[in-house]
Coordinates of C-alpha atoms and ligand atoms in Angstrom, one line a residue:
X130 CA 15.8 -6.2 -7.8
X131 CA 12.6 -7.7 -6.4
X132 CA 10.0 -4.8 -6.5
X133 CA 6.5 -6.1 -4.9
X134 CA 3.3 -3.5 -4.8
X135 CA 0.8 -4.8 -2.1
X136 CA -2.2 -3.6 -2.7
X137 CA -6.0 -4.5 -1.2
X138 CA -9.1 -2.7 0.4
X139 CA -8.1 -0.6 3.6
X140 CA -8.3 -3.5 6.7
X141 CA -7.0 -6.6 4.1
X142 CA -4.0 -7.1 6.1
X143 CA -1.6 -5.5 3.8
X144 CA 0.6 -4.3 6.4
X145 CA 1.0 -7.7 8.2
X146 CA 1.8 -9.3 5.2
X147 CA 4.2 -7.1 4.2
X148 CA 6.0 -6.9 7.8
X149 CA 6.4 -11.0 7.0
X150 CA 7.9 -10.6 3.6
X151 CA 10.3 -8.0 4.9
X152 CA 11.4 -10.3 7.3
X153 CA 11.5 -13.2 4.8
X154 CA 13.1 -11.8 1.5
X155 CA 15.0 -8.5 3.2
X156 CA 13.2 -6.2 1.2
X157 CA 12.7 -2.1 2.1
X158 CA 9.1 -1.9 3.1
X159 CA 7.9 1.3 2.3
X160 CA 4.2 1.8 3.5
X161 CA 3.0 5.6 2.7
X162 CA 0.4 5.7 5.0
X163 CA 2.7 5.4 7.7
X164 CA 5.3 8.0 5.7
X165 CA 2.6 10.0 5.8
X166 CA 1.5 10.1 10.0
X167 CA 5.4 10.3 10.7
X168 CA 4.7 13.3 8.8
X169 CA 1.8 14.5 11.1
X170 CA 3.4 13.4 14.7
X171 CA 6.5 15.9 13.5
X172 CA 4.5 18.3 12.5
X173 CA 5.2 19.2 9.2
X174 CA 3.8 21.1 6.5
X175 CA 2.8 18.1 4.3
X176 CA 1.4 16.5 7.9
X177 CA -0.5 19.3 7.8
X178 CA -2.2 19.2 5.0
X179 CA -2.5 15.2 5.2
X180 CA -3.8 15.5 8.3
X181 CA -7.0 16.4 7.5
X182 CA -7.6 14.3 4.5
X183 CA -6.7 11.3 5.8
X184 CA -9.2 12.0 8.8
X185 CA -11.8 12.4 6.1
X186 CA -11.2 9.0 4.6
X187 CA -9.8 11.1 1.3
X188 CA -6.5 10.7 -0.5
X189 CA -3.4 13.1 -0.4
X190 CA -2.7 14.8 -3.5
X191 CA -0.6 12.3 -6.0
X192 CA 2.6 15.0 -6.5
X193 CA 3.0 14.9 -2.5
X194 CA 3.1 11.8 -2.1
X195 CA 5.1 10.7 -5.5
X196 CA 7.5 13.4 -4.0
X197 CA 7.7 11.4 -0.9
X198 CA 8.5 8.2 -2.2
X199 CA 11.2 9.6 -4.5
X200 CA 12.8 10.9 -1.7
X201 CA 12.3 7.7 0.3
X202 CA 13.5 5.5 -2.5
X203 CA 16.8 7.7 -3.1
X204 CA 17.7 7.0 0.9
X205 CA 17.1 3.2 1.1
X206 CA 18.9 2.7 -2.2
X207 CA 21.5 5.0 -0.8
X208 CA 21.6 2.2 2.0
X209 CA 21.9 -0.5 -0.5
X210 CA 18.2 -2.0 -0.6
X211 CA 18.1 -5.1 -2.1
X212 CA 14.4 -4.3 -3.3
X213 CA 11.2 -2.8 -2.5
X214 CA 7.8 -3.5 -1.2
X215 CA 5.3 -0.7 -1.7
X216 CA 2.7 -0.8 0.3
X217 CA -0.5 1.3 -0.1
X218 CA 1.6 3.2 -3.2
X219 CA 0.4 3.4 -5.7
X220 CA -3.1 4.3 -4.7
X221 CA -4.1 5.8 -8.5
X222 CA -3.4 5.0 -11.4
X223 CA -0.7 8.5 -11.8
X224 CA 0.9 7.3 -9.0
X225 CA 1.6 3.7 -11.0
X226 CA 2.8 5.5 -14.2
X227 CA 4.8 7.8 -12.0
X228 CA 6.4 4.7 -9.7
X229 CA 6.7 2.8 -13.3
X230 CA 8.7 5.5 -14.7
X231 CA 10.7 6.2 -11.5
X232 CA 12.1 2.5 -11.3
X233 CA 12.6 2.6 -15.1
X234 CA 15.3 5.3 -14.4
X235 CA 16.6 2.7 -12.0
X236 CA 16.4 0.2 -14.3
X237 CA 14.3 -1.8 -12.4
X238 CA 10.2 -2.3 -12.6
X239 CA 7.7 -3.5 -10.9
X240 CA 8.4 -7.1 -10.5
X241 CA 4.6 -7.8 -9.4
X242 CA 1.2 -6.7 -7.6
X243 CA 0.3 -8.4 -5.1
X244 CA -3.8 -7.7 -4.6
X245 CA -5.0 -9.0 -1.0
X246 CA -8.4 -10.5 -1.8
X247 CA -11.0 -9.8 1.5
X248 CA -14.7 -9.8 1.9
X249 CA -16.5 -6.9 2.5
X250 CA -17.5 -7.7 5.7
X251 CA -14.8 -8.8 6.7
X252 CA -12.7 -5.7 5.9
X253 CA -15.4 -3.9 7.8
X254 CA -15.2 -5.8 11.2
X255 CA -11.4 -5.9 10.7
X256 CA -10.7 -1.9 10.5
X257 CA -13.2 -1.6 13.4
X258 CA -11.3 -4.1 15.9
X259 CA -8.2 -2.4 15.2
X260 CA -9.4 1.0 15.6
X261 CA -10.7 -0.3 19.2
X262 CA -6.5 0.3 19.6
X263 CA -5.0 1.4 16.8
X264 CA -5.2 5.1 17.9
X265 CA -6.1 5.9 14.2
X266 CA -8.5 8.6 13.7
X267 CA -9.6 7.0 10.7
X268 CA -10.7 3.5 11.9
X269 CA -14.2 4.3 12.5
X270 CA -17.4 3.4 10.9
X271 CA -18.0 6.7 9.3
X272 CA -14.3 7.1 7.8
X273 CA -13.7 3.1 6.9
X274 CA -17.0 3.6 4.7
X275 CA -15.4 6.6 3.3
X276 CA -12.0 4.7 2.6
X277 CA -13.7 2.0 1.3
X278 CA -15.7 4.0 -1.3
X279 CA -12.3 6.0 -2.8
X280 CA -10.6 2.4 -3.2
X281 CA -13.2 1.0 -5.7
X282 CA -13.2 4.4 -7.5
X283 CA -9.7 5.8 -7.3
X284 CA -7.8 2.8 -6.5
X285 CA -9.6 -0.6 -8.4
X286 CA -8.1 1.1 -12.0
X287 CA -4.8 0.6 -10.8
X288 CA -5.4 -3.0 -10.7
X289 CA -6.2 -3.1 -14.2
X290 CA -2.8 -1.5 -14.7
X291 CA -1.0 -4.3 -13.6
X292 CA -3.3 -6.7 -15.1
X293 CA -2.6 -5.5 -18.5
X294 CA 0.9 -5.6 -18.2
X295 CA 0.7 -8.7 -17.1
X296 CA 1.9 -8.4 -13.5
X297 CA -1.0 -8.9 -11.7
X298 CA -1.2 -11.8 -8.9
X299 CA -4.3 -12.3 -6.2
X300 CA -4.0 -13.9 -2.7
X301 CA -7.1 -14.4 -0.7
X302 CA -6.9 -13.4 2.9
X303 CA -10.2 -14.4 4.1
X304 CA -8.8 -16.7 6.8
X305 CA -5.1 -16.7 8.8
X306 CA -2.2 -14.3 8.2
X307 CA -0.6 -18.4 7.8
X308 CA -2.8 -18.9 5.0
X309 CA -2.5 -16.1 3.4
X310 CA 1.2 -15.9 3.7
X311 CA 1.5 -19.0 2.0
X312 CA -0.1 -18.2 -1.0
X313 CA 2.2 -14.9 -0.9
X314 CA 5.5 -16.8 -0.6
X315 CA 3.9 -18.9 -3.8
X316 CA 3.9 -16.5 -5.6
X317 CA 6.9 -14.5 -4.9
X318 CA 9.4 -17.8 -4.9
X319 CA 7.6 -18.3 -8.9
X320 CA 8.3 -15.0 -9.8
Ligands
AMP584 P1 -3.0 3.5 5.0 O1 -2.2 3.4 6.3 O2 -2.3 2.9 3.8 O3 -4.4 2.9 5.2 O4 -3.2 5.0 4.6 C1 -3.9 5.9 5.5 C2 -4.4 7.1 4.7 O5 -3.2 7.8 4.2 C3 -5.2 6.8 3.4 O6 -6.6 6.7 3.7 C4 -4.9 8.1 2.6 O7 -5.7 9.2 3.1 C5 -3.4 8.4 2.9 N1 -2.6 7.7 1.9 C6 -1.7 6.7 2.2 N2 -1.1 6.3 1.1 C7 -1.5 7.1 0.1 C8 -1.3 7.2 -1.3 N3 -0.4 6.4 -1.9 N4 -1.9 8.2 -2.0 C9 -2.8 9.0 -1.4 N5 -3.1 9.0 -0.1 C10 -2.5 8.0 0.6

């Protein structure tokens, strides 16, 4: 099985890169963030609770959300899922012992991380263009500083995860989704 983490800075285009790579290699894109406003449009308990973390820029607690993706992972590979791409998962470093340990019951691993390299700036002016229509309470100045400060604290460490089992790959995504793509398909098609 190909299993690809996407990881990056809120606004570094993991989302469009991953929408390519579904299309490209067939794989079950799993993105949590959007798992998780499903969630909140029906309503639900955990919605509830999300809800008002993710407006505040904060992360949901690591056993929801490693619940969710267990759950999520049984169904696609009930469906017969040639592989996965996780996208924003996992966000700390519990969540990438617990997604280790969950594919290692499958028998499967992480094939590799894929970190989306973007400037500062750039992530910035990004996330506010798309909150202009996006909907998403969380695309504004305020929040994005908020997200921006829980990724180099809670989420940076999982990079050295991957990095030190040797499974760690960068792409830069300063310029075009083209660009950037082809540096992703690089990568995967050396794997
Ligand atoms: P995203 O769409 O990936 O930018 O996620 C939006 C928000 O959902 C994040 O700012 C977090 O509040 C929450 N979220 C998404 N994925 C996770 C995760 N793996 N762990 C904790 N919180 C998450």
């Amino acid at each position: 099985m190909l299993n690809i983490v996407i990881s990056g800075a809120p606004g570094s285009g993991k989302g469009t890169q991953s929408a390519i790579i579904v299309e490209q290699y067939g794989l079950s894109h799993i993105s949590t963030g959007d798992m998780l406003r499903e969630e909140i449009k029906a309503g639900t308990e955990n919605g509830k609770k999300a809800e008002v973390l993710i407006n505040d820029g904060k992360l949901v607690p690591d056993e929801m959300i490693i619940a969710m993706l267990h759950d999520r992972v049984q169904k696609d590979l009930a469906k017969g899922t040639k592989g996965f791409i996780f996208d924003g998962f996992p966000r700390t470093v519990a969540q990438a012992v617990a997604l280790d340990s969950m594919l290692k019951e499958l028998n499967t691993e992480v094939s590799c991380m894929l970190h989306m390299q973007v400037e500062h700036d750039l992530l910035i002016e990004r996330l506010l263009n798309r909150g202009k229509t996006s909907g998403r309470a969380d695309d504004n100045l305020e929040t994005i500083q908020k997200r921006l400060d829980v990724y180099n604290t809670q989420t940076l460490p999982v990079i050295e995860h991957y990095k030190t089992t040797g499974r760690y790959k960068a792409a830069c995504n300063n310029s075009s989704v083209e660009a950037c793509f082809a540096q992703v398909k690089d990568i995967i098609d050396n794997l």
